[in-house]
Amino acid sequence: MYFFVSDKEHNRYSFRSRGTLLLENMDSTNNGLITDTNQIQHNDNRLFVFGKKFTNEILNVLIEKNAKFICDISDYKFYKQDVIDLYTKAAKHCKFFVATCEYLAKDVERLFKAKCYVIADLTERKQSKPIKKVFDKNDVVKLVCYGARKNIHKVNFDMILANMQTVHPNVQIDVVTNKNVDDPSWWTDWSFETQEEMVNNSDAILLPIFYKNKIEKFVKGKGNNRPIDALQQGKFVITQSYIPSYVDLQDYIWTGNLTAGFQYFIHNPNDVYQKVLAGQAHITKYYTPIKVVDKWLELERIINEKSS
């Protein structure tokens, strides 16, 4: 299985989780990266995976070379007709669509009348044991929010903080993201290591969701890598219920009103601790690199069996 990854995009999470990190857990003899469609031969027997960097030019090459390929969809992006046309055409030639969650997969199947296989993102974070903590009124509760700027820059953190301070007087919210120059000074620019450190030093993870009806499908089609990463690092997650893949984790995290979730976190340290432990067991079963790789290899076997 060969994953197409742009040379300039190797370090983006979507390319790591849907390419380079998978390959680290695959046999290098029959798996690898390609960075150019010139690396594909006519009637190539290999299976290729194309994710975000997928264009009509790429598709035409794949069709012309009679290549076996998968279209990997990690976000709902079907707002413009040219994008819909591209994937409608791809549906006639690709072996499968793949999506990061059930909601997105159903949208893909509805739009393109083709089977979409669900493979979630893996977690690349090291597992850390949760810490059970009881807060008194003088303690500062440290919450960290992380994620792509496009998903969080419209969140009203001032209002969230004010509401949470009605539950506990001392609350600190930190944001780590790919910040712009005009973002608040208290936000921190993202790096893998910076997020790791800030999460480790936090008490819980806050994942507010900016939601409007016109972006409903984009929001609801999100995978659950953000709460999964937090649980893996031993942190309880307080988030809302707009994203179905987050709600699927409701046995391990809070999904609903943020202030109520914060109150639950403060007043139920034993339950919170047990939820995070259970969440980590769930991750070990489904979201570690080797478990996610198994899903990709299973799909490859299905395709090869159909082709033989």
Coordinates of C-alpha atoms in Angstrom, one line a residue, residues 67-287:
A67 CA -4.1 2.3 -11.2
K68 CA -5.7 0.8 -8.2
F69 CA -6.4 3.5 -5.7
I70 CA -8.4 4.5 -2.6
C71 CA -9.8 8.0 -1.9
D72 CA -9.3 8.8 1.8
I73 CA -11.6 11.6 3.1
S74 CA -10.8 13.2 6.4
D75 CA -13.1 16.2 6.3
Y76 CA -16.4 17.1 4.7
K77 CA -15.4 19.3 1.8
F78 CA -18.3 18.9 -0.7
Y79 CA -19.6 22.4 -0.9
K80 CA -18.5 23.4 -4.4
Q81 CA -19.7 21.7 -7.5
D82 CA -16.2 21.2 -8.9
V83 CA -15.2 19.2 -5.8
I84 CA -18.4 17.1 -6.1
D85 CA -17.7 16.5 -9.8
L86 CA -14.2 15.4 -9.0
Y87 CA -15.2 12.8 -6.5
T88 CA -18.2 11.7 -8.5
K89 CA -15.8 10.9 -11.3
A90 CA -13.4 9.2 -8.8
A91 CA -16.2 7.0 -7.5
K92 CA -16.4 5.3 -10.9
H93 CA -12.7 4.3 -10.8
C94 CA -11.5 4.0 -7.1
K95 CA -11.6 0.7 -5.3
F96 CA -13.1 2.3 -2.1
F97 CA -13.7 5.5 -0.3
V98 CA -12.3 5.7 3.2
A99 CA -13.5 8.2 5.9
T100 CA -12.4 8.9 9.5
C101 CA -15.9 8.4 11.1
E102 CA -19.3 6.9 10.5
Y103 CA -21.1 10.3 9.9
L104 CA -18.7 11.3 7.2
A105 CA -18.7 7.9 5.6
K106 CA -22.5 8.0 5.3
D107 CA -22.4 11.4 3.7
V108 CA -19.8 10.2 1.2
E109 CA -21.9 7.1 0.4
R110 CA -25.0 9.3 -0.1
L111 CA -23.3 11.7 -2.4
F112 CA -21.3 9.3 -4.5
K113 CA -23.3 6.1 -4.4
A114 CA -20.2 4.1 -3.5
K115 CA -19.0 2.1 -0.5
C116 CA -17.1 4.1 2.1
Y117 CA -15.0 2.2 4.7
V118 CA -14.4 3.8 8.1
I119 CA -10.9 3.9 9.5
A120 CA -10.3 6.3 12.4
D121 CA -7.2 8.3 13.0
L122 CA -4.6 6.7 15.2
T123 CA -3.1 8.3 18.2
E124 CA 0.6 9.1 18.1
R125 CA 0.7 10.2 21.8
K126 CA 2.4 8.2 24.5
Q127 CA 0.0 6.9 27.2
S128 CA 0.2 8.6 30.6
K129 CA -1.6 7.4 33.7
P130 CA -4.3 9.8 34.8
I131 CA -3.9 11.7 38.1
K132 CA -6.8 11.8 40.5
K133 CA -7.0 15.4 41.9
V134 CA -9.3 17.0 44.4
F135 CA -9.5 20.8 44.1
D136 CA -10.0 23.3 46.9
K137 CA -11.3 26.8 46.2
N138 CA -7.7 28.3 46.1
D139 CA -6.4 25.9 43.5
V140 CA -6.0 27.1 39.9
V141 CA -7.7 24.6 37.5
K142 CA -5.7 24.6 34.3
L143 CA -7.6 23.8 31.1
V144 CA -5.9 23.4 27.7
C145 CA -7.6 23.7 24.3
Y146 CA -5.9 22.6 21.2
G147 CA -6.7 22.1 17.5
A148 CA -6.5 23.8 14.1
R149 CA -7.1 27.5 14.2
K150 CA -9.9 27.4 11.7
N151 CA -11.9 25.3 14.1
I152 CA -11.4 27.4 17.2
H153 CA -10.6 31.0 16.4
K154 CA -14.3 32.0 16.6
V155 CA -14.9 30.3 20.0
N156 CA -15.9 32.8 22.7
F157 CA -13.3 31.8 25.4
D158 CA -14.2 34.9 27.5
M159 CA -17.7 33.7 27.9
I160 CA -16.6 30.1 28.6
L161 CA -14.2 31.3 31.3
A162 CA -16.8 33.5 32.9
N163 CA -19.3 30.6 33.1
M164 CA -16.7 28.3 34.5
Q165 CA -15.7 30.7 37.2
T166 CA -19.2 30.5 38.6
V167 CA -18.3 26.9 39.4
H168 CA -14.7 27.4 40.6
P169 CA -13.2 30.9 41.2
N170 CA -9.7 30.1 39.8
V171 CA -9.7 28.8 36.2
Q172 CA -7.0 29.2 33.6
I173 CA -7.6 28.4 29.9
D174 CA -4.7 28.1 27.6
V175 CA -4.9 27.6 23.8
V176 CA -2.3 26.0 21.6
T177 CA -2.9 26.3 17.8
N178 CA -1.4 27.4 14.6
K179 CA -1.9 31.0 15.6
N180 CA -1.9 34.1 13.5
V181 CA -0.2 37.4 14.4
D182 CA -3.6 39.0 15.3
D183 CA -4.6 36.2 17.7
P184 CA -4.7 36.8 21.4
S185 CA -1.2 37.1 23.0
W186 CA -2.1 34.4 25.6
W187 CA -2.5 31.8 22.8
T188 CA 0.6 29.6 22.1
D189 CA 1.8 28.7 18.7
W190 CA 1.5 25.0 18.0
S191 CA 4.1 22.3 17.7
F192 CA 3.8 18.6 18.5
E193 CA 6.1 19.0 21.5
T194 CA 4.4 22.2 22.8
Q195 CA 1.0 20.5 22.8
E196 CA 2.5 17.5 24.5
E197 CA 4.0 19.6 27.3
M198 CA 0.9 21.8 27.8
V199 CA -1.4 18.8 28.0
N200 CA 0.8 17.1 30.4
N201 CA 0.8 20.2 32.7
S202 CA -3.0 20.6 32.5
D203 CA -5.8 19.4 34.7
A204 CA -8.2 18.7 31.9
I205 CA -8.7 19.3 28.2
L206 CA -11.4 21.8 27.0
L207 CA -12.6 21.2 23.4
P208 CA -15.3 23.8 22.6
I209 CA -16.9 23.5 19.2
F210 CA -17.9 26.5 17.0
Y211 CA -21.1 25.4 15.3
K212 CA -23.5 27.0 12.8
N213 CA -26.1 25.3 10.6
K214 CA -24.2 26.2 7.4
I215 CA -21.2 24.3 8.5
E216 CA -23.2 21.4 10.1
K217 CA -21.8 18.7 7.8
F218 CA -18.2 19.9 8.2
V219 CA -18.5 19.9 12.0
K220 CA -20.4 16.7 12.3
G221 CA -18.0 14.9 9.9
K222 CA -15.0 15.5 12.2
G223 CA -13.0 12.5 13.5
N224 CA -12.3 12.1 17.2
N225 CA -8.5 12.4 17.2
R226 CA -8.5 15.4 19.6
P227 CA -10.3 13.7 22.5
I228 CA -8.5 10.4 21.8
D229 CA -5.1 12.1 22.1
A230 CA -6.2 13.8 25.4
L231 CA -7.4 10.5 26.9
Q232 CA -4.2 8.8 25.8
Q233 CA -2.2 11.5 27.8
G234 CA -4.4 10.8 30.9
K235 CA -6.6 13.8 30.7
F236 CA -10.4 14.1 31.0
V237 CA -12.1 15.9 28.1
I238 CA -14.9 18.5 28.4
T239 CA -16.6 19.1 25.1
Q240 CA -19.9 19.6 23.4
S241 CA -22.2 17.1 21.6
Y242 CA -22.2 18.5 18.1
I243 CA -19.7 15.9 16.8
P244 CA -21.1 12.3 16.6
S245 CA -17.6 10.7 16.8
Y246 CA -17.1 12.6 20.1
V247 CA -20.5 11.5 21.4
D248 CA -19.4 7.9 20.7
L249 CA -16.8 8.4 23.4
Q250 CA -19.3 9.7 26.0
D251 CA -18.5 6.8 28.4
Y252 CA -15.0 8.3 28.8
I253 CA -15.4 12.1 28.3
W254 CA -18.0 14.8 28.9
T255 CA -20.2 15.8 25.9
G256 CA -22.7 18.5 26.4
N257 CA -22.9 21.8 28.2
L258 CA -19.3 23.0 28.9
T259 CA -20.1 24.6 32.3
A260 CA -21.9 21.4 33.5
G261 CA -19.0 19.4 32.3
F262 CA -16.6 21.5 34.2
Q263 CA -18.7 21.1 37.3
Y264 CA -18.8 17.4 36.9
F265 CA -15.0 17.3 36.5
I266 CA -14.5 19.4 39.7
H267 CA -16.9 17.5 41.9
N268 CA -16.4 13.9 40.7
P269 CA -12.7 13.1 40.8
N270 CA -13.1 9.3 41.3
D271 CA -15.5 9.0 38.4
V272 CA -13.4 11.1 36.2
Y273 CA -10.3 9.0 37.0
Q274 CA -12.2 5.8 36.2
K275 CA -13.5 7.2 32.9
V276 CA -10.1 8.2 31.7
L277 CA -8.7 4.7 32.6
A278 CA -11.6 3.1 30.7
G279 CA -11.0 5.5 27.8
Q280 CA -7.3 4.4 27.6
A281 CA -8.4 0.7 27.5
H282 CA -10.7 1.6 24.6
I283 CA -7.8 3.4 22.8
T284 CA -5.5 0.3 23.3
K285 CA -8.2 -1.8 21.7
Y286 CA -9.0 0.4 18.7
Y287 CA -6.7 3.5 18.2

